[in-house]
Amino acid sequence: MLSAKRTRVMQLDAIPLSDAHSNKGGNRPPSALIFDSGVGAISIAREIRTLLPGLTLHFGVDNGFFPYGDKSEEQLRPRIVATATAMMQRCGADILVVGCNTASTLALPELRAALPGPVVGVVPAVKPAARASHTGTIALVATEGTVNRDYTRGLIRDFADGAQVINVPAPELVRLAEAKLRGEPVSHNQLAPVLARIFDVPGGDRVDTVVLACTHFPLLREELDRYAPQPVEWLDSGAAIARRVQWWLGELELTLAGTASDGALLMTAADTGGRIATAFSEFPLHSETIGPGPAAPASAPDRKPQQKHQ
């Protein structure tokens, strides 16, 4: 659980580069930082914890710019790079997990150029969904930015394997997922508009596989499945991300202890009302509120989408 007594305030641009480290010397237990604008990365963290219970998990939450889904690429890319890089320097993690589809589709090349260690990104599970579908019709549910991004269109073009893809913008699910983590119920009426965009459209009656292309959305899997008008398979990238982190630990020759140590919860704005701390209460963490770092130039070239997690 979180320790409120260990909360402190620090500016990210005041963090010295020497705080970055390699863990091969064994000074600290192996750890990963999971980065997101909100608390959606909890869905990935649960998968990682299940597969790797001895891995210490830190969380970087850019709540000062939440939500990412309604921001422009020009606003987001330099902020993501600067903030995630500075948070890595602060917590000294061995691996960065970008637990946000928006951040991954925008800034993975720049993050990999900025950081010396592995960066694991999450992208919509288009390829496995197309393979799993028996009807050849899948739905991709994401934030508006992810649905409309060229990167996502490229994934569909290259990996949908001829399947019909119904793109479903569902920005309201982000706040509903955060509300659920605070203990608030999620009703059928709240989900009905999103379900209508999946099933009450041309081809919707043939949808048998739905890609949850935002890390917040698996947190609502139970409710979505309960209220869906027909049986479907709900797919996300959480388990694949966990396996990729496991692979990188082997590549880095890092050995896990039996149990994880306490991690850090790093935020870019005050946690008003303790809502974020409450959402992360299932993880052993201490929290720090730290300001965003300086903007970094977004000059890395675009790359062809790859349906894998690096």
Coordinates of C-alpha atoms in Angstrom, one line a residue, residues 64-297:
G64 CA -0.8 17.0 -15.0
F65 CA -1.6 16.4 -18.6
F66 CA -4.4 13.8 -18.3
P67 CA -6.0 12.6 -20.5
Y68 CA -3.6 12.2 -23.4
G69 CA -6.4 11.1 -25.8
D70 CA -7.7 14.7 -26.5
K71 CA -4.2 16.3 -26.9
S72 CA -2.4 17.0 -30.2
E73 CA 0.6 15.1 -31.3
E74 CA 2.6 18.3 -31.2
Q75 CA 1.7 18.8 -27.5
L76 CA 2.2 15.2 -26.6
R77 CA 5.4 13.9 -28.2
P78 CA 7.9 16.2 -26.6
R79 CA 6.2 16.0 -23.2
I80 CA 6.1 12.2 -23.2
V81 CA 9.8 12.0 -24.0
A82 CA 10.9 14.6 -21.4
T83 CA 8.6 13.3 -18.6
A84 CA 9.2 9.6 -19.0
T85 CA 12.9 10.1 -19.4
A86 CA 13.1 12.2 -16.2
M87 CA 11.0 9.7 -14.3
M88 CA 13.3 6.9 -15.3
Q89 CA 16.2 8.9 -14.1
R90 CA 14.4 9.5 -10.8
C91 CA 13.5 5.9 -10.0
G92 CA 16.4 4.2 -11.6
A93 CA 14.4 1.5 -13.3
D94 CA 16.0 -1.1 -15.6
I95 CA 13.1 -1.2 -18.1
L96 CA 10.5 1.4 -19.2
V97 CA 7.1 0.1 -20.0
V98 CA 5.0 2.7 -21.9
G99 CA 1.6 1.6 -20.6
C100 CA -0.4 3.8 -22.8
N101 CA -1.4 3.2 -26.4
T102 CA -1.4 7.0 -27.2
A103 CA 2.2 7.4 -25.9
S104 CA 3.4 4.3 -27.6
T105 CA 2.0 5.1 -31.0
L106 CA 3.5 8.6 -30.8
A107 CA 6.8 8.4 -29.1
L108 CA 8.5 5.0 -29.0
P109 CA 11.3 5.8 -31.5
E110 CA 12.1 9.0 -29.5
L111 CA 12.0 7.2 -26.2
R112 CA 14.3 4.5 -27.4
A113 CA 16.7 7.1 -28.7
A114 CA 16.7 9.0 -25.4
L115 CA 17.1 6.1 -23.0
P116 CA 20.0 3.6 -22.7
G117 CA 17.8 0.7 -21.6
P118 CA 14.9 -1.3 -23.0
V119 CA 11.6 0.5 -23.8
V120 CA 8.6 -1.8 -24.1
G121 CA 5.6 -0.3 -25.9
V122 CA 2.0 -1.3 -26.2
V123 CA 0.2 -1.1 -29.5
P124 CA -3.3 -2.3 -30.5
A125 CA -3.6 -6.0 -30.8
V126 CA -4.8 -5.9 -34.4
K127 CA -2.9 -9.0 -35.6
P128 CA -4.0 -11.4 -32.9
A129 CA -7.6 -10.1 -33.2
A130 CA -7.7 -10.8 -36.9
R131 CA -6.3 -14.3 -36.3
A132 CA -8.8 -15.0 -33.6
S133 CA -11.9 -13.8 -35.4
H134 CA -14.1 -16.5 -37.0
T135 CA -16.4 -14.0 -38.8
G136 CA -13.7 -11.7 -40.2
T137 CA -15.1 -8.7 -38.5
I138 CA -13.4 -7.1 -35.5
A139 CA -13.8 -3.8 -33.6
L140 CA -11.0 -1.6 -32.4
V141 CA -12.0 0.4 -29.4
A142 CA -9.6 3.3 -28.5
T143 CA -9.3 6.9 -27.6
E144 CA -10.2 9.3 -30.4
G145 CA -6.5 10.1 -31.0
T146 CA -5.5 6.5 -31.4
V147 CA -8.4 5.7 -33.7
N148 CA -7.5 8.5 -36.0
R149 CA -3.7 8.2 -35.9
D150 CA -1.8 7.2 -39.0
Y151 CA 0.1 4.7 -37.0
T152 CA -3.2 2.8 -36.2
R153 CA -4.3 3.0 -39.8
G154 CA -0.9 1.4 -40.7
L155 CA -1.4 -1.4 -38.2
I156 CA -4.8 -2.2 -39.7
R157 CA -3.4 -2.0 -43.3
D158 CA -0.5 -4.3 -42.5
F159 CA -1.8 -6.7 -40.0
A160 CA -5.6 -7.0 -40.2
D161 CA -5.2 -9.7 -42.8
G162 CA -8.3 -8.8 -44.8
A163 CA -10.6 -8.5 -41.7
Q164 CA -13.2 -5.8 -41.6
V165 CA -12.2 -3.4 -38.8
I166 CA -14.8 -1.2 -37.1
N167 CA -13.0 1.8 -35.5
V168 CA -14.7 2.8 -32.3
P169 CA -13.7 6.0 -30.6
A170 CA -14.5 5.7 -26.9
P171 CA -12.8 8.5 -24.9
E172 CA -15.4 8.3 -22.1
L173 CA -14.2 4.8 -21.1
V174 CA -11.0 6.4 -19.8
R175 CA -12.8 8.3 -17.1
L176 CA -15.2 5.4 -16.4
A177 CA -12.2 3.1 -15.8
E178 CA -10.7 5.6 -13.4
A179 CA -14.0 6.0 -11.6
K180 CA -14.2 2.2 -11.2
L181 CA -10.8 2.1 -9.6
R182 CA -12.0 4.7 -7.1
G183 CA -14.8 2.3 -6.2
E184 CA -17.6 3.8 -8.2
P185 CA -20.0 1.5 -10.1
V186 CA -20.2 1.5 -13.9
S187 CA -23.7 1.1 -15.2
H188 CA -25.2 -0.2 -18.5
N189 CA -26.4 3.3 -19.3
Q190 CA -22.9 4.7 -19.1
L191 CA -21.5 2.0 -21.5
A192 CA -24.5 1.9 -23.8
P193 CA -23.2 4.6 -26.2
V194 CA -19.9 2.8 -26.7
L195 CA -21.6 -0.6 -27.2
A196 CA -23.9 1.0 -29.8
R197 CA -20.8 2.2 -31.7
I198 CA -19.5 -1.4 -31.8
F199 CA -22.7 -3.4 -32.5
D200 CA -25.3 -1.0 -33.8
V201 CA -23.4 -0.1 -37.0
P202 CA -23.1 -1.8 -40.4
G203 CA -21.3 -5.1 -39.8
G204 CA -21.7 -4.8 -36.0
D205 CA -23.8 -7.9 -35.8
R206 CA -20.8 -9.9 -37.2
V207 CA -18.2 -8.6 -34.6
D208 CA -16.8 -11.5 -32.6
T209 CA -13.5 -10.0 -31.5
V210 CA -12.9 -6.6 -29.9
V211 CA -9.5 -5.0 -29.4
L212 CA -9.3 -2.9 -26.2
A213 CA -6.7 -0.5 -27.6
C214 CA -6.2 1.6 -24.5
T215 CA -4.8 0.3 -21.2
H216 CA -7.7 1.8 -19.3
F217 CA -10.2 -0.3 -21.1
P218 CA -9.3 -3.8 -19.8
L219 CA -10.3 -2.5 -16.4
L220 CA -13.9 -2.4 -17.7
R221 CA -13.8 -5.9 -19.4
E222 CA -16.2 -7.4 -17.0
E223 CA -18.8 -4.7 -17.4
L224 CA -18.4 -4.5 -21.2
D225 CA -18.8 -8.3 -21.5
R226 CA -21.9 -8.3 -19.2
Y227 CA -23.7 -5.6 -21.2
A228 CA -22.7 -6.6 -24.7
P229 CA -25.6 -7.7 -26.9
Q230 CA -23.7 -10.7 -28.2
P231 CA -20.7 -12.9 -27.1
V232 CA -17.3 -11.6 -28.2
E233 CA -13.7 -12.0 -27.3
W234 CA -12.1 -9.0 -25.7
L235 CA -8.4 -8.7 -26.5
D236 CA -5.7 -6.5 -25.0
S237 CA -1.9 -6.4 -25.0
G238 CA -1.2 -6.9 -21.2
A239 CA -0.1 -10.5 -21.2
A240 CA 2.2 -9.9 -24.3
I241 CA 3.8 -6.9 -22.5
A242 CA 4.5 -9.0 -19.5
R243 CA 6.2 -11.7 -21.6
R244 CA 8.3 -9.0 -23.3
V245 CA 9.4 -7.6 -19.9
Q246 CA 10.4 -11.2 -18.9
W247 CA 12.4 -11.6 -22.1
W248 CA 14.3 -8.3 -21.4
L249 CA 15.1 -9.4 -17.9
G250 CA 16.8 -12.4 -19.3
E251 CA 18.6 -10.3 -21.9
L252 CA 19.9 -8.0 -19.1
E253 CA 20.9 -11.0 -17.0
L254 CA 18.8 -9.7 -14.1
T255 CA 17.7 -12.2 -11.4
L256 CA 14.5 -11.5 -9.5
A257 CA 14.1 -12.0 -5.8
G258 CA 11.2 -14.0 -4.4
T259 CA 9.1 -10.9 -3.6
A260 CA 9.2 -7.3 -5.0
S261 CA 10.4 -4.3 -3.1
D262 CA 8.4 -1.2 -2.6
G263 CA 8.2 1.0 -5.7
A264 CA 7.7 4.7 -6.4
L265 CA 4.5 6.4 -7.6
L266 CA 5.7 9.5 -9.5
M267 CA 3.1 12.1 -10.5
T268 CA 3.4 15.4 -12.3
A269 CA 0.6 17.1 -10.4
A270 CA -0.8 17.0 -6.9
D271 CA -3.0 14.0 -6.1
T272 CA -6.1 15.9 -5.2
G273 CA -8.2 13.9 -2.8
G274 CA -5.8 11.0 -3.0
R275 CA -7.6 9.5 -5.9
I276 CA -4.5 8.2 -7.7
A277 CA -3.1 6.8 -4.5
T278 CA -6.3 5.0 -3.8
A279 CA -6.3 3.5 -7.3
F280 CA -2.8 2.1 -6.8
S281 CA -3.4 0.9 -3.3
E282 CA -3.0 -2.8 -4.3
F283 CA 0.7 -2.1 -5.0
P284 CA 3.5 -1.5 -2.4
L285 CA 4.5 2.1 -3.3
H286 CA 5.6 5.4 -1.9
S287 CA 4.5 8.5 -3.7
E288 CA 6.2 11.7 -5.0
T289 CA 4.7 14.6 -6.8
I290 CA 7.2 16.0 -9.3
G291 CA 6.8 18.6 -12.0
P292 CA 7.1 17.9 -15.7
G293 CA 10.5 18.1 -17.4
P294 CA 11.5 20.5 -20.2
A295 CA 10.1 19.7 -23.6
A296 CA 12.4 17.5 -25.7
P297 CA 12.6 17.9 -29.5

